[in-house]
Amino acid sequence: MDLLLLLLYSQVFVLVYLTVLFFVLFMLYHKRVYYQPRELSDDELPTLSVVIPVYNEGESIRDNLSAIVNCDYPKDKLEVLVVDDASTDNSYAIAKEYERYLFIHVLCHEKNMGAAIAKNTGVKAAKGQLIATLDSDSVVDADTFRRLASYFAYEPDTMAVTATIRIRDPKTVVEKVQALEYDTILFFRRLMSLVDSIYVTPGGLSMFRREVFEKVGLFDPRSLTEDLEIAIRMQRLGYKIKAALDAPVYTRAQPTWGKLIKQRVRWVRGGFWTRLRKHIDLFDVTLGDFFIFGMLLDLMFMIPSSILILTLIYKLVSTPNYMWVDRLGIPSFLFSLFADPLMATSLALLVISFLWAIYAVNRVREGIEDKLLGLENLPELAVFIFVYGYIWPYVWVESLFKEVIGYERRWETR
Amino acid sequence: MKGDGKQDKGQNKEREEKQEKRREERQGQHAKRDAKNAKGESKQGSKQGKAIDDVWGETRGRKTPRKWTWEVYTIAFIITIVVFLAGAAVSYLFLNSALSPIEKKMSVLNDDIISLETVLTSASREDFCTLYPLAAPSLEGQTWQIGEQLEYFEESKKSFDIHLKYKYFHLEYRDLILLKKARALCNLSTPYIIYIYSNKEGTCPKCKDEGLELWKLRQALNGSIRIYSFDGSLTDDIVIKALKLRYNFTRYPTLILSTAPGKQGSKAEKSETVIEGFASKDELLQALGLELHYASRKSQTTQSTTNESSPCQNTHNTAGKDNASEAEGSGSICALPS
């Protein structure tokens, strides 16, 4: 067997292994996956500060703040700190309107400093026992904050909880694909929390104990993904991060494929910088499960997937026309899928992933009483499984390239 | 999108209704619990209440002991091995079951060739010349189809059984001999190409392209040309040795084309044109003298230039081995643009 084929088979093996790993995690601990703590009463709830960094969000901030005003968290225990990062539109003015509610305060920067510094400004001014960071284009349910707070009460070692981040009202195919992606991520994040390996506290909405910022420090403004970076720092100290499946927050999807790719490049670059530069010492086998799930997992998916996808594309493209004719009574394209062991196992992987993704999404939707996937979702499912995956090699290559050449770090989607 | 700020009213309303329902459920649960606590009936409740009071005040940050959940990794590894082997087994079984129809087809082809060979050797020339044209299209179709399938198997399966290929070459060679006999004895003008290629790594970068050109040529002539492909790198095979002795090919691809139509008793049927290097479909048509049938760009007068050397071809006539040395000394290959 030549070296190239051996390399390809090993990549397929790694990918099948990673997919099965999550499956086994689920099978062994499935009861804990569905655990939802009892909601706390008003008296039991702690004081909560919600930090909302804002930059040119326009009317979105109105929906965001209206949802908070209507939430059922006791207002005498709630403090909202809107930090305007020198917006040039009417975001500041809209936020100021909400100062008529005594628990909402608006802070501002004179010049644009970035999301991390905006959050830090809010955290430094916060007085709550719990501090949540919320994106300004996200909308919470009435009981989201209460549900998140409940996790801290019934698992006292919990230092942070990530919310159930979902896409708000997806309409186009690209938005629906992201909706599927987010729901899948939620499920797998929940599985990772079972082995204390969550490596990101999403900026969409995450809730922290105050102590986290005192012991771990504030958000790092050098990072493109400060939410990932702070989570890695928390893991460094052995702090527990949990993932809620019953505390929804709805955020906007990227409206176009171009913007989606830009956002993903930012995420991946942030991951590279955090893991391979700042926290490279955490590639340490003594960290146990976190070493695999928290530090190695992304890389383990990235490299084999890229190699395999590029190989498959090459195989399809390089097949001469006449090879597509009927062979032995079946279309040669199908024939090639089964005739080659590599292709056959890759196909098995695709099928497993497809079924697993559907199952994961439906479990999440069941938990928050949302509509399950049905036949009407086939188009976006097909795009998600057969098309969306193929943009990732490009995302990874661009991210690596930009990180290596030291391309300017900025939020390109904003 | 960002500036809009208006939600889908229908989905919003649904969400609000659900939230209201959950709020009512929760209020009911809290009321029940408070009632129990007031009566002092719930030790659990009071315990939990105290625990909750403790939760917010003091620092709770404790270093989580790191561990390996070995059972997860081990079970996953075993399942992966099983899935992997299952995938390989499925494709192996599929491939092997797919090979058996090819062997059957080769057996049928062999029977057809034997029949014609029997007629040729034991019956009259007239009988052979009557039967051969009837059988020829079927022979052509079978040979071509088997060749394509074998080629595909060879590409997709690294441990391809090479003896199957030898068997195929033997069938082709016998078919070629029958064709030459038919051209000579029956005044048939069926053109043919003997295509010598190499699948050995690095010896013939243009062979795949040439294969495609031959496929196009066959399509263009609607199967009325016979194309015989032989892997010249398989020097162990007796047929390849025979071709090597006759044509002394040294480079790949090498194409041997029939030129003048066969005539009874004439030596012209042995006249073949050898092209070393890549040749496109149009150049092959030209060399075969068949371009006019397909309203090609060149006029009839260009046929007279067929035997002239074009800048990018090294062509020569061979009549048996005698001209081999002449062919050998003719100069270099030009790889023609595809």
Short mmCIF file of C-alpha atoms in Angstrom, two decimals, chain A residues 18-26 33 180-195 197-199 243 245 293 297 301 352-361 363-364 384:
data_model
loop_
_atom_site.label_atom_id
_atom_site.label_comp_id
_atom_site.label_asym_id
_atom_site.label_seq_id
_atom_site.Cartn_x
_atom_site.Cartn_y
_atom_site.Cartn_z
CA LEU A 18 -14.04 11.42 16.52
CA THR A 19 -17.62 10.95 15.39
CA VAL A 20 -17.94 7.69 17.30
CA LEU A 21 -16.30 9.30 20.36
CA PHE A 22 -19.22 11.67 20.80
CA PHE A 23 -21.66 8.87 20.17
CA VAL A 24 -20.11 6.76 22.91
CA LEU A 25 -20.02 9.73 25.28
CA PHE A 26 -23.71 10.17 24.71
CA VAL A 33 -27.34 15.03 29.02
CA LEU A 180 -28.78 23.62 12.09
CA GLU A 181 -25.14 24.18 12.86
CA TYR A 182 -25.86 26.06 16.08
CA ASP A 183 -28.30 23.40 17.29
CA THR A 184 -25.74 20.67 16.55
CA ILE A 185 -23.03 22.61 18.38
CA LEU A 186 -25.29 22.97 21.43
CA PHE A 187 -25.69 19.24 21.71
CA PHE A 188 -22.01 18.50 21.33
CA ARG A 189 -21.10 21.24 23.77
CA ARG A 190 -23.41 19.63 26.27
CA LEU A 191 -21.64 16.32 25.75
CA MET A 192 -18.29 18.02 26.26
CA SER A 193 -19.51 19.55 29.52
CA LEU A 194 -19.97 16.01 30.82
CA VAL A 195 -16.21 15.59 30.70
CA SER A 197 -14.03 20.11 28.51
CA ILE A 198 -15.94 23.13 27.28
CA TYR A 199 -13.46 25.48 25.68
CA ALA A 243 -23.74 24.09 29.00
CA LEU A 245 -29.88 23.27 26.86
CA PHE A 293 -11.75 17.72 23.69
CA LEU A 297 -10.34 18.26 18.97
CA PHE A 301 -11.11 17.49 12.80
CA ILE A 352 -23.26 8.37 10.45
CA SER A 353 -22.67 12.12 10.68
CA PHE A 354 -25.91 12.86 8.88
CA LEU A 355 -28.02 10.73 11.21
CA TRP A 356 -26.11 11.96 14.25
CA ALA A 357 -26.64 15.62 13.29
CA ILE A 358 -30.38 15.10 12.85
CA TYR A 359 -30.61 13.32 16.17
CA ALA A 360 -28.58 16.03 17.92
CA VAL A 361 -30.66 18.85 16.53
CA ARG A 363 -32.78 16.50 21.00
CA VAL A 364 -31.99 20.19 21.44
CA PHE A 384 -25.51 21.42 5.70
#
